[in-house]
Coordinates of C-alpha atoms in Angstrom, one line a residue:
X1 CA -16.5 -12.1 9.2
X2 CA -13.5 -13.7 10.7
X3 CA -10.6 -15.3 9.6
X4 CA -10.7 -18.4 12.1
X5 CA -7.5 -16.5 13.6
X6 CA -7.5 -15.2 17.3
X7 CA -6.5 -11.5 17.1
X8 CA -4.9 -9.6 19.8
X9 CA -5.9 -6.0 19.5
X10 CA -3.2 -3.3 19.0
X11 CA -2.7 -0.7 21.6
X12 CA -0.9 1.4 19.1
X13 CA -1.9 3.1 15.4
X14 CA 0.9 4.2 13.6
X15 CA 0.2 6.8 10.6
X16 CA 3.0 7.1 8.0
X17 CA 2.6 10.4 5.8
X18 CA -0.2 11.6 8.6
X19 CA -0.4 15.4 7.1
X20 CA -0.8 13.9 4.0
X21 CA -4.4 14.0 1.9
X22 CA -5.0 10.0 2.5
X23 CA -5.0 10.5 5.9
X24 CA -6.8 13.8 6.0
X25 CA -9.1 13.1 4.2
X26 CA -10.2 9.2 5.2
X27 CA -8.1 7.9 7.5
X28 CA -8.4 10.8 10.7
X29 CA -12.2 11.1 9.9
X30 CA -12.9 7.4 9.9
X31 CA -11.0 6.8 12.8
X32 CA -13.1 9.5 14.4
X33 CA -16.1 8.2 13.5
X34 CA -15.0 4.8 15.2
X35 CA -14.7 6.7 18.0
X36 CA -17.9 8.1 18.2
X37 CA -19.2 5.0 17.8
X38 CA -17.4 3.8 21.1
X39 CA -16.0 0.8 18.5
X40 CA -12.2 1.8 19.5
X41 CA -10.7 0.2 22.7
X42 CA -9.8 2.9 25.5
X43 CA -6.3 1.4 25.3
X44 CA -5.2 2.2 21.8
X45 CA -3.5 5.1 21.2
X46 CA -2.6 6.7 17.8
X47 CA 1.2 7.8 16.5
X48 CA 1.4 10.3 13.6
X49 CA 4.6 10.3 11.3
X50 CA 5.3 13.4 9.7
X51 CA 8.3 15.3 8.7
X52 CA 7.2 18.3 9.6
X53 CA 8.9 20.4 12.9
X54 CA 5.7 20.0 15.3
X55 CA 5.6 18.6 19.0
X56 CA 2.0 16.9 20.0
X57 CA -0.1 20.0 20.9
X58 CA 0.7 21.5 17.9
X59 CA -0.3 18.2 16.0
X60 CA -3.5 18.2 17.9
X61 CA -4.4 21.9 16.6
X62 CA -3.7 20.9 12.9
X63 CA -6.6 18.0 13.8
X64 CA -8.7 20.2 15.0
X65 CA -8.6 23.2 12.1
X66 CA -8.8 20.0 9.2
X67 CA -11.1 17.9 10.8
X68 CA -13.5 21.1 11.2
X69 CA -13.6 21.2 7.5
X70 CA -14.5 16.9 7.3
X71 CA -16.9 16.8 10.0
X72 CA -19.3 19.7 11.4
X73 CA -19.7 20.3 14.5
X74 CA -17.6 17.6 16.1
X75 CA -14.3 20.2 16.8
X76 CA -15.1 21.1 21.2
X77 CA -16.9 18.2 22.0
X78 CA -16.1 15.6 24.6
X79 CA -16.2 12.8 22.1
X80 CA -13.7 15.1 19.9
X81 CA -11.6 15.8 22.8
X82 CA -11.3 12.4 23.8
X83 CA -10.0 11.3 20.2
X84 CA -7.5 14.1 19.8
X85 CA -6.3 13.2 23.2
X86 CA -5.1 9.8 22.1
X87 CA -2.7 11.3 19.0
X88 CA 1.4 11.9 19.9
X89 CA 3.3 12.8 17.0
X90 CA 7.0 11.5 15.9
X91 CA 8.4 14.1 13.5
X92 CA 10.4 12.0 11.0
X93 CA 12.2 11.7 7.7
X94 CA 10.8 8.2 6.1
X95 CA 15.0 7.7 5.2
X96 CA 16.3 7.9 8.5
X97 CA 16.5 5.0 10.1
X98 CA 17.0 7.3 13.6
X99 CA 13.5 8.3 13.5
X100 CA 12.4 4.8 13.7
X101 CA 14.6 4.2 16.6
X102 CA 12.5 7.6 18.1
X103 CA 9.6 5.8 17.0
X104 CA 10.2 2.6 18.8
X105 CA 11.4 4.7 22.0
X106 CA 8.1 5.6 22.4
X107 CA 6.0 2.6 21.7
X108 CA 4.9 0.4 24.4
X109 CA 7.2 -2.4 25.3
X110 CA 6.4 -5.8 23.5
X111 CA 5.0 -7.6 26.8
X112 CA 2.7 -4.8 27.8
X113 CA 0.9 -4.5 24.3
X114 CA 0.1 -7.5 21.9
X115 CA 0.7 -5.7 18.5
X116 CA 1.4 -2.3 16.9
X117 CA -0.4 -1.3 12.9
X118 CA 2.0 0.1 10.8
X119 CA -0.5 2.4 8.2
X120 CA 1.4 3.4 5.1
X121 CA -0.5 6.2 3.9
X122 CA 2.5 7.5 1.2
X123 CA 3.4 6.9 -1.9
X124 CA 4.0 3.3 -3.4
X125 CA 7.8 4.2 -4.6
X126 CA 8.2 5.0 -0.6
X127 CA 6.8 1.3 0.5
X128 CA 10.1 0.1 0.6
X129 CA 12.4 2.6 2.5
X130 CA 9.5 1.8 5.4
X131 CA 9.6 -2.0 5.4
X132 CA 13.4 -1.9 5.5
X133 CA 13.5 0.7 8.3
X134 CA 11.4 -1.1 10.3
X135 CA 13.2 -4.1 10.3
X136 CA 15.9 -2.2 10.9
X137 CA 14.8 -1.2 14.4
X138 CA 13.0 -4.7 15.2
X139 CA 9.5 -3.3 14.3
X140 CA 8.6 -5.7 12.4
X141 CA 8.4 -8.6 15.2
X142 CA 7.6 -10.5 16.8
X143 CA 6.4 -12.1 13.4
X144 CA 2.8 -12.7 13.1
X145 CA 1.7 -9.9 15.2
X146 CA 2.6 -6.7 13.8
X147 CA 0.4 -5.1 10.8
X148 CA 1.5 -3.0 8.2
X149 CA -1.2 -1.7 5.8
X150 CA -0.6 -0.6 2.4
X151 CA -2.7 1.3 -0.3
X152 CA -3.1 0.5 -4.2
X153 CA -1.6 0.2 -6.6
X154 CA 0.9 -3.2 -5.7
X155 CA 3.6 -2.2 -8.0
X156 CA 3.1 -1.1 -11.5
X157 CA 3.4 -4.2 -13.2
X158 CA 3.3 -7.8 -12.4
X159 CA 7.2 -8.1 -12.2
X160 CA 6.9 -5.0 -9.6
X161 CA 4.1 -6.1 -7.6
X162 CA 5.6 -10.0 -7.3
X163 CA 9.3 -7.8 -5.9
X164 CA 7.2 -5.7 -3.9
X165 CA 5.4 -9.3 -2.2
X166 CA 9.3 -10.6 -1.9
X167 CA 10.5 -7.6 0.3
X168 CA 6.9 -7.9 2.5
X169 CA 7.7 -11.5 3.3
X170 CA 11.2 -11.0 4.0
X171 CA 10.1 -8.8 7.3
X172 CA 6.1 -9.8 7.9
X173 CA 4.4 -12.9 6.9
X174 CA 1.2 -12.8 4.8
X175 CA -1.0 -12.7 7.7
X176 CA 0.8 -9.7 8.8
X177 CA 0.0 -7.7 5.7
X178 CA -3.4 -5.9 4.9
X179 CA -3.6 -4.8 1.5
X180 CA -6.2 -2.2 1.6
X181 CA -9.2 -2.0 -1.4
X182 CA -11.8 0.8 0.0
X183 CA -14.1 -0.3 -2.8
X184 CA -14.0 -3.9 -1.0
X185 CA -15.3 -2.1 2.4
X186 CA -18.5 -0.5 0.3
X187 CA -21.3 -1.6 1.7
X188 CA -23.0 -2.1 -1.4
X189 CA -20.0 -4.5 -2.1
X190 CA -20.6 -6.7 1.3
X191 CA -24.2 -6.9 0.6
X192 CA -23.7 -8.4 -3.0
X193 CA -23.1 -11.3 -0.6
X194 CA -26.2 -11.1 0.8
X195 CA -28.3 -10.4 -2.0
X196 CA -27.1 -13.8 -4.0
X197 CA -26.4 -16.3 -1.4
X198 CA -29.0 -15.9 0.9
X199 CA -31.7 -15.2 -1.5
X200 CA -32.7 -18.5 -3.4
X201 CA -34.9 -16.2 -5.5
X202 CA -31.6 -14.6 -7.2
X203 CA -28.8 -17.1 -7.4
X204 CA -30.5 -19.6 -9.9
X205 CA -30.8 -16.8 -12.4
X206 CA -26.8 -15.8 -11.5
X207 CA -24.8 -17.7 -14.7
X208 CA -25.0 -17.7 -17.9
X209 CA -28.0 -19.6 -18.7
X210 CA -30.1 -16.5 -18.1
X211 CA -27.5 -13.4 -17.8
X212 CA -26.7 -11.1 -21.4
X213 CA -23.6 -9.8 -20.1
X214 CA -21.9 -7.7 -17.1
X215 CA -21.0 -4.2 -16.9
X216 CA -18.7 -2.4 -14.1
X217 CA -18.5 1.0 -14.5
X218 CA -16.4 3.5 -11.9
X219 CA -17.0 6.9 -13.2
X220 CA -15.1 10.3 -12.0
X221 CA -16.1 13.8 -12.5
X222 CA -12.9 14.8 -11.1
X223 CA -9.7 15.3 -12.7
X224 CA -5.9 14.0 -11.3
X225 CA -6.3 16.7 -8.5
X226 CA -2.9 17.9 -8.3
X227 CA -1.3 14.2 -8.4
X228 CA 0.2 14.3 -11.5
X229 CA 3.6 13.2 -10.4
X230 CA 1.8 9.8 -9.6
X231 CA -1.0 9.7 -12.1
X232 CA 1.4 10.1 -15.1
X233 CA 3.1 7.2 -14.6
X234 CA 0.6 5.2 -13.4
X235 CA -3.0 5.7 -15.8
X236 CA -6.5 4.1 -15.4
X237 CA -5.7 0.9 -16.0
X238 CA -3.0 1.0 -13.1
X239 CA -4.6 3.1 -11.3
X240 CA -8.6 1.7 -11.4
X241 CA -9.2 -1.7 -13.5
X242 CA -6.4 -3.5 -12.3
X243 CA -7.6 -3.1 -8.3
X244 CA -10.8 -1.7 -7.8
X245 CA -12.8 -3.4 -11.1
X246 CA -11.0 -6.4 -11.3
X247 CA -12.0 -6.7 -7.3
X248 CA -15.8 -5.9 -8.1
X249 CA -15.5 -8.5 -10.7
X250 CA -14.5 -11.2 -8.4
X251 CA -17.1 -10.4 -6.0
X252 CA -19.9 -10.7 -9.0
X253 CA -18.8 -13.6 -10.5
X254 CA -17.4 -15.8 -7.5
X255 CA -18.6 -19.4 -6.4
X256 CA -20.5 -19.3 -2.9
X257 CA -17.5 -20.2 -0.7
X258 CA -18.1 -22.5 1.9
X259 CA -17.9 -20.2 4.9
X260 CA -17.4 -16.5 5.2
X261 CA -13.9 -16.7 6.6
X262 CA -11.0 -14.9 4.6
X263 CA -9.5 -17.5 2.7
X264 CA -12.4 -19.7 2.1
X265 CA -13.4 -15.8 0.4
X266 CA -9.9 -15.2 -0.8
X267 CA -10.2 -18.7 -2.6
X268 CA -13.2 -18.1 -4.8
X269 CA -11.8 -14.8 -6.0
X270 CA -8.5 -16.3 -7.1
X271 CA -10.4 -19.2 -8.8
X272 CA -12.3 -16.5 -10.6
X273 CA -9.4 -14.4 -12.0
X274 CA -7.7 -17.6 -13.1
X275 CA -10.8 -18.5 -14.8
X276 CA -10.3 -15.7 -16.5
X277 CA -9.3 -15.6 -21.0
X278 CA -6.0 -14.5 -21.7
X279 CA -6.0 -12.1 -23.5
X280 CA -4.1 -12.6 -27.1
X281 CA -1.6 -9.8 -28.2
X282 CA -3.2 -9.8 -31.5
X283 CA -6.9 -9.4 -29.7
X284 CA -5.6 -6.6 -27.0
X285 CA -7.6 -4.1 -29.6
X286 CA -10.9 -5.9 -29.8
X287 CA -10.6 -6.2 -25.9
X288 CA -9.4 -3.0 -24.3
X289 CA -9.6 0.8 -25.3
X290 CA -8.1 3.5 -23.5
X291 CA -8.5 7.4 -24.4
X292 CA -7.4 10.6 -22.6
X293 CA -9.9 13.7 -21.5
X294 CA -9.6 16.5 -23.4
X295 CA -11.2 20.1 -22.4
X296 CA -14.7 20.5 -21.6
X297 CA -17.5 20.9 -19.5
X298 CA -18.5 19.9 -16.3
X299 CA -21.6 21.5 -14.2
X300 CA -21.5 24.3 -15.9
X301 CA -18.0 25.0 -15.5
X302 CA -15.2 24.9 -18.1
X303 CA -12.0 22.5 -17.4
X304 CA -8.9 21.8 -18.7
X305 CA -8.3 18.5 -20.9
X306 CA -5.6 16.6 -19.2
X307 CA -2.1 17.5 -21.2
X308 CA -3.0 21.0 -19.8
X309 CA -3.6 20.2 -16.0
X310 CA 0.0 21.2 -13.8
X311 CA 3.0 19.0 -13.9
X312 CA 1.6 16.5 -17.0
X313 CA 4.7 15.9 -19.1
X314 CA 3.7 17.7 -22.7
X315 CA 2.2 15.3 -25.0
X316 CA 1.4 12.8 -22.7
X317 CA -0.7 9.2 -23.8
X318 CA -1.5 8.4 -20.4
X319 CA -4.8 7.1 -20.3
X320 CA -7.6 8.4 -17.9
X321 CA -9.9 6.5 -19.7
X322 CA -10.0 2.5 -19.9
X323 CA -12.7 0.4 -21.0
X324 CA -12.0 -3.6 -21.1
X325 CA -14.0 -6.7 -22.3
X326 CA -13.1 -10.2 -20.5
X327 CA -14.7 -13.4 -20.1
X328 CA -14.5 -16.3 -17.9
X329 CA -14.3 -19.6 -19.1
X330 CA -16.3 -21.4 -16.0
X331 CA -19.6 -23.0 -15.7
X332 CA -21.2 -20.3 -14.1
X333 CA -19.8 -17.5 -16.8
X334 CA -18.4 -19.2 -20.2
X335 CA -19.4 -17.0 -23.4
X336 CA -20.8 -14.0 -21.1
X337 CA -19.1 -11.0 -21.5
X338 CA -17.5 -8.3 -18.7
X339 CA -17.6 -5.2 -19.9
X340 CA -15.4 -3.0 -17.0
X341 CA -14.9 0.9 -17.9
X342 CA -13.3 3.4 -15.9
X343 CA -12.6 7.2 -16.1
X344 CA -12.1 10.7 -15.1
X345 CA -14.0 13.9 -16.1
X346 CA -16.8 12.3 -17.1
X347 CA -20.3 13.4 -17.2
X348 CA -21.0 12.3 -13.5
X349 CA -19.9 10.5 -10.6
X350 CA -21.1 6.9 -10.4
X351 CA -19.9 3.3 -10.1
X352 CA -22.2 0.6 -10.6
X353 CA -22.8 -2.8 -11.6
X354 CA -25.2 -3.4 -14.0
X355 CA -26.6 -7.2 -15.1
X356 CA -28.8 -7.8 -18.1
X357 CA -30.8 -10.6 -19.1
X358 CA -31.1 -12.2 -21.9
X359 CA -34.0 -11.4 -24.1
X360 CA -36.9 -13.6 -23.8
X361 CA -37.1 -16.9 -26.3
X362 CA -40.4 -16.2 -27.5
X363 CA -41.3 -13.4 -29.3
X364 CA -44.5 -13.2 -27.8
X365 CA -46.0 -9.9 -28.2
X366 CA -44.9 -9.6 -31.9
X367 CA -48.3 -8.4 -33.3
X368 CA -48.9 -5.9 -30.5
X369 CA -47.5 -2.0 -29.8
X370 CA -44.8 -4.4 -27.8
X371 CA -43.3 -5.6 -30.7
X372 CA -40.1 -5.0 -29.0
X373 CA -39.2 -5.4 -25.4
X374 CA -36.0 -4.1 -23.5
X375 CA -34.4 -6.6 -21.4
X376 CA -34.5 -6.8 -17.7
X377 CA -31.8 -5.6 -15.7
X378 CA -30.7 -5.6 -12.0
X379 CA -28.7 -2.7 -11.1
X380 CA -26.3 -2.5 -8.0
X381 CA -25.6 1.4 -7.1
X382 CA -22.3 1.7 -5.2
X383 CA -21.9 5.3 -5.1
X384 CA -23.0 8.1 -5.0
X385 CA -26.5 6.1 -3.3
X386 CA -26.3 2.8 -2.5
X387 CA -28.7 0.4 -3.6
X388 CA -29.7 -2.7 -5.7
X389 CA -32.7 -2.5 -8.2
X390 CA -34.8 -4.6 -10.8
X391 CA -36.1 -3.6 -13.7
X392 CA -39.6 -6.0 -14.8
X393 CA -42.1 -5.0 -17.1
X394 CA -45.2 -4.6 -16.1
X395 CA -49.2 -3.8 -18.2
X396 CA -50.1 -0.4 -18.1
X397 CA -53.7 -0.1 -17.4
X398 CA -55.6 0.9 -20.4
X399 CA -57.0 -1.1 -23.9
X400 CA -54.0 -1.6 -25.3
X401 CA -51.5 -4.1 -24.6
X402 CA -48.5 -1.2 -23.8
X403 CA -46.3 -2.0 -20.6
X404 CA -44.4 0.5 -18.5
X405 CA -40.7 -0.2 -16.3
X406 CA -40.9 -0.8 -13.0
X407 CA -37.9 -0.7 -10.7
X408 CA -38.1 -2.7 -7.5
X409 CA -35.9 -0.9 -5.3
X410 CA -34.0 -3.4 -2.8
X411 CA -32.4 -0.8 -1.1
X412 CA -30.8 -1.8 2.4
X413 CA -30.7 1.3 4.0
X414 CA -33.8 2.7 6.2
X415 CA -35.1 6.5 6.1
X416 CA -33.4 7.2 9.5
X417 CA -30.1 5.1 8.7
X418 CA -26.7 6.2 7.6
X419 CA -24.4 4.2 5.5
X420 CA -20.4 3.5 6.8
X421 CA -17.8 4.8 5.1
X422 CA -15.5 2.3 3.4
X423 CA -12.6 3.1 5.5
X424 CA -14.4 2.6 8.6
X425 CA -15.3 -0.6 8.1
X426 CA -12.3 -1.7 6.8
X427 CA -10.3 0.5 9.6
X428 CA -11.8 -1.6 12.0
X429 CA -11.1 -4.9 10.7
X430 CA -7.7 -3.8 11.0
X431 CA -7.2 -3.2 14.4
X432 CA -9.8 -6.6 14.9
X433 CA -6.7 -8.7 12.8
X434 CA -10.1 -9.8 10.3
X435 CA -8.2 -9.9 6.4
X436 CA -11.9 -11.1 4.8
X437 CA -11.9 -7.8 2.8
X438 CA -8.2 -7.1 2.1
X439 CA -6.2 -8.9 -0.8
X440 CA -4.2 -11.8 -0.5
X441 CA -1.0 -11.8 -2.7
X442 CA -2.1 -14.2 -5.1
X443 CA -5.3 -12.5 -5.7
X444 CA -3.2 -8.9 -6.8
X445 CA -0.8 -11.3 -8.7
X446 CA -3.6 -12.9 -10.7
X447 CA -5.3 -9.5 -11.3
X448 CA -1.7 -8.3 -13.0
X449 CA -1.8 -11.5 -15.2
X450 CA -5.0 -10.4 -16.7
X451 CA -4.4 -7.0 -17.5
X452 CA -0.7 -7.5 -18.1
X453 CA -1.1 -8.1 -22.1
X454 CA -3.0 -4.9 -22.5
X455 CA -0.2 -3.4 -20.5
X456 CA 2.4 -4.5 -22.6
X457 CA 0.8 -3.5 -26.0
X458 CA -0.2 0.2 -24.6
X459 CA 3.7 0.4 -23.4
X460 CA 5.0 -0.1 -26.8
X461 CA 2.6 1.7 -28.4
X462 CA 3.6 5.3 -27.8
X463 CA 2.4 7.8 -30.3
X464 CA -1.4 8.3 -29.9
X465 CA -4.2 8.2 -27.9
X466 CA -8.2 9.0 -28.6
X467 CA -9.7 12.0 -26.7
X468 CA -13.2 12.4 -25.4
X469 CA -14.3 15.4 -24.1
X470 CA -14.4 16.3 -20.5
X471 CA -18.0 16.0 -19.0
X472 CA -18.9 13.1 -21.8
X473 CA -19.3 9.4 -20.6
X474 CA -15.9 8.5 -22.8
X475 CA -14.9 7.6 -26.2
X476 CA -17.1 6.3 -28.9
X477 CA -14.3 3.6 -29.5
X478 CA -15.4 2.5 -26.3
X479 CA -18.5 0.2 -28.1
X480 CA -16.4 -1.2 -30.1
X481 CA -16.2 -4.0 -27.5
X482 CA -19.7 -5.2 -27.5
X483 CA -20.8 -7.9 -28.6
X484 CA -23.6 -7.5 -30.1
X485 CA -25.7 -4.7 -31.7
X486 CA -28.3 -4.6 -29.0
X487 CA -25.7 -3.9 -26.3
X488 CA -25.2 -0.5 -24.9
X489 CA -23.4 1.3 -22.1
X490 CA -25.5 2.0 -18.7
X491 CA -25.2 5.1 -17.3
X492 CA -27.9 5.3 -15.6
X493 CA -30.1 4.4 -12.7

């Protein structure tokens, strides 16, 4: 995909927060991998921000002892070698405007390299002491060239996200700015493309005329991890529905745009989330339920419920659980529900997107063992496996008229074929100046307009929330929000 623009590539990677777990854990193994695939240019080198004490050899032995860990065997070989060789490190306090000025000493002057990417890999409340800094020490020009990437959530709210836009476009302009969804870079999520607008088989049946309803479910098995100082303030809804659904949700229900460049794609997202019902304060209840994980069991081992993990303020109500209903008052969508639901400890880790069709008009088989047939469903598999599947019914063989469910499996990915990481993919567009799957302002700034009522009404309401028990796929509240008898959660393949 491109965006029409052409993109000078960077000859320099700056990492903010580069010992921190973002980068260890994605950013320095993706960037790897980009190297092993010969897909980085032999002129870019890579700058890691850090406060702490450590000259470049010594930053290139931390690479090599946590990268062992991420990927096997790598550590040694030329390939490896060659990627650790083009990391320097800038020790630096993220306050102090003189370790920009050491940063900017050692970039490349401005006519021997086209643009520098600024990656923000810290915490939101530290987005702004960066930006300023930068254009502090001229890092921010020349306008229009420079990138600075920066991780969910966009503020907290939608008064916080549209100040945190304001002080962006102060120093960079929007086309400066990649706003990073790693859900977006699924490939799972890019071929939803391909499976509806290049198959005339599947978009006729893609509206309402022939579709039930639409779940989105991002399921965690894992707890906060030790990030309590940012997950308390921030919840589910923050932290999950408001990006990562709410994104997944655009992608299913969008118009075909008319090319795949980024803002004919940015476009028919925004049109989607402004298609979207308000939400009444009176109705937030019959729309949205949140709950918090209480202790239980999870593969056999016992875990803590969430008030007990380390540095949770005592009787918290931050959610970890958040289930929501919407609709979208289109052509394509009108009176077809969106059933998103997001959580922690629950019973496994999955995210999927899961259509149902509507029931057949004729009760055909009434007088048969087939009195009753489930509905059809297609099934898109994000993670943990990748791939898209019908359900059909089919005749068993036999005297009787019984049918069995087939699934027929559209998976993309050959035996001998292995999948990219998110962060790759999107990495790359990076450095290549492509902003197809990054978030335009207005598309974050809609998404906070549609949650911001149920936001609102959990703020005030401070002296409860429901429990479900670690290992469990979430409250029973939680089908509340269907709307009809016959609907039920997917959890499953």
């Amino acid at each position: 995909m491109s965006d029409g623009r052409e993109a000078s590539l960077p000859c320099t990677f700056v990492i903010f927060g580069a010992t921190g777990n973002l980068a260890t854990n994605k950013l320095l193994p993706a960037l790897y991998h980009l190297e092993a695939a010969a897909r980085l240019s032999e002129s870019l080198s890579i700058i890691a921000f850090s406060r702490r004490p450590w000259n470049d050899d010594e930053w290139r032995n931390h690479m090599r002892e946590v990268l062992a860990e991420k990927i096997k065997g790598a550590p040694g070989t030329p390939v490896f070698e060659r990627f650790v060789a083009r990391f320097r490190y800038q020790q630096g306090d993220l306050n102090d405007v003189a370790s920009y000025q050491a940063l900017a000493d050692r970039l490349p002057p401005a006519e021997a390299c086209s643009s520098t990417v600024f990656y923000l890999a810290i915490k939101p409340s530290e987005f702004g002491a960066v930006i300023h800094n930068l254009e502090a020490v001229g890092l921010n020009k020349p306008r229009g060239l420079n990138r600075v990437v920066i991780e969910k959530p966009f503020g907290e709210d939608i008064e916080s996200a549209r100040m945190l836009n304001q002080l962006l476009h102060e120093h960079f302009d929007e086309e400066q700015v990649f706003r990073i969804d790693h859900f977006l870079g699924k490939e799972t999520v890019q071929n939803l493309l391909v499976f509806r607008f290049a198959n005339t088989l599947i978009e006729p049946l893609w509206n309402r005329n022939f579709i039930d309803h639409v779940q989105i479910t991002v399921a965690e098995s894992i707890g906060i991890e030790k990030r309590a100082d940012y997950y308390d303030r921030a919840g589910a809804l923050r932290d999950m529905l408001q990006n990562h659904l709410m994104q997944l949700l655009t992608v299913v229900a969008m118009e075909p745009p008319p090319a795949l460049e980024a803002d004919a794609l940015h476009d028919e997202k925004v049109k989607v989330l402004r298609s979207i019902r308000p939400i009444a304060k009176r109705a937030v209840h019959a729309h949205a339920v949140r709950a918090q994980y209480a202790r239980g069991m999870i593969d056999g081992a016992n875990v803590p419920g969430y008030q007990q993990e380390e540095k949770v303020e005592p009787n918290s109500i931050t959610e970890t659980f958040v289930a929501a209903k919407f609709y979208i008052d289109n052509w394509r969508w009108r009176g077809v529900p969106f059933y998103l639901r997001t959580g922690k400890r629950m019973q496994r880790q999955t995210s999927m997107i899961a259509l149902r069709f509507r029931h057949p008009p004729q009760q055909l088989f009434r007088e048969t063992p087939l009195e009753s047939i489930d509905p059809n469903w297609i099934l898109l598999s994000i993670q943990p496996d990748e791939s898209m599947r019908m359900e059909i019914h089919v005749k068993q063989p036999g005297l009787d008229m019984d049918t069995r469910l087939m699934q027929m499996n559209a998976s993309f990915l050959k035996t001998d074929e292995q999948t990219l990481d998110a962060y790759e993919t999107l990495l790359l567009d990076v450095i290549e100046g492509d902003r197809s799957l990054f978030l335009r302002f207005d598309e974050v700034e809609w998404a906070w307009r549609v949650v911001d009522p149920i936001l609102k009404n959990w703020t005030v309401e401070r002296e409860y929330i429901p429990t479900y028990p670690a290992g469990s796929w979430g409250p029973a509240e939680a089908n509340r929000l269907f709307d009809s008898d016959d609907q039920t959660w997917r959890n499953e393949l």
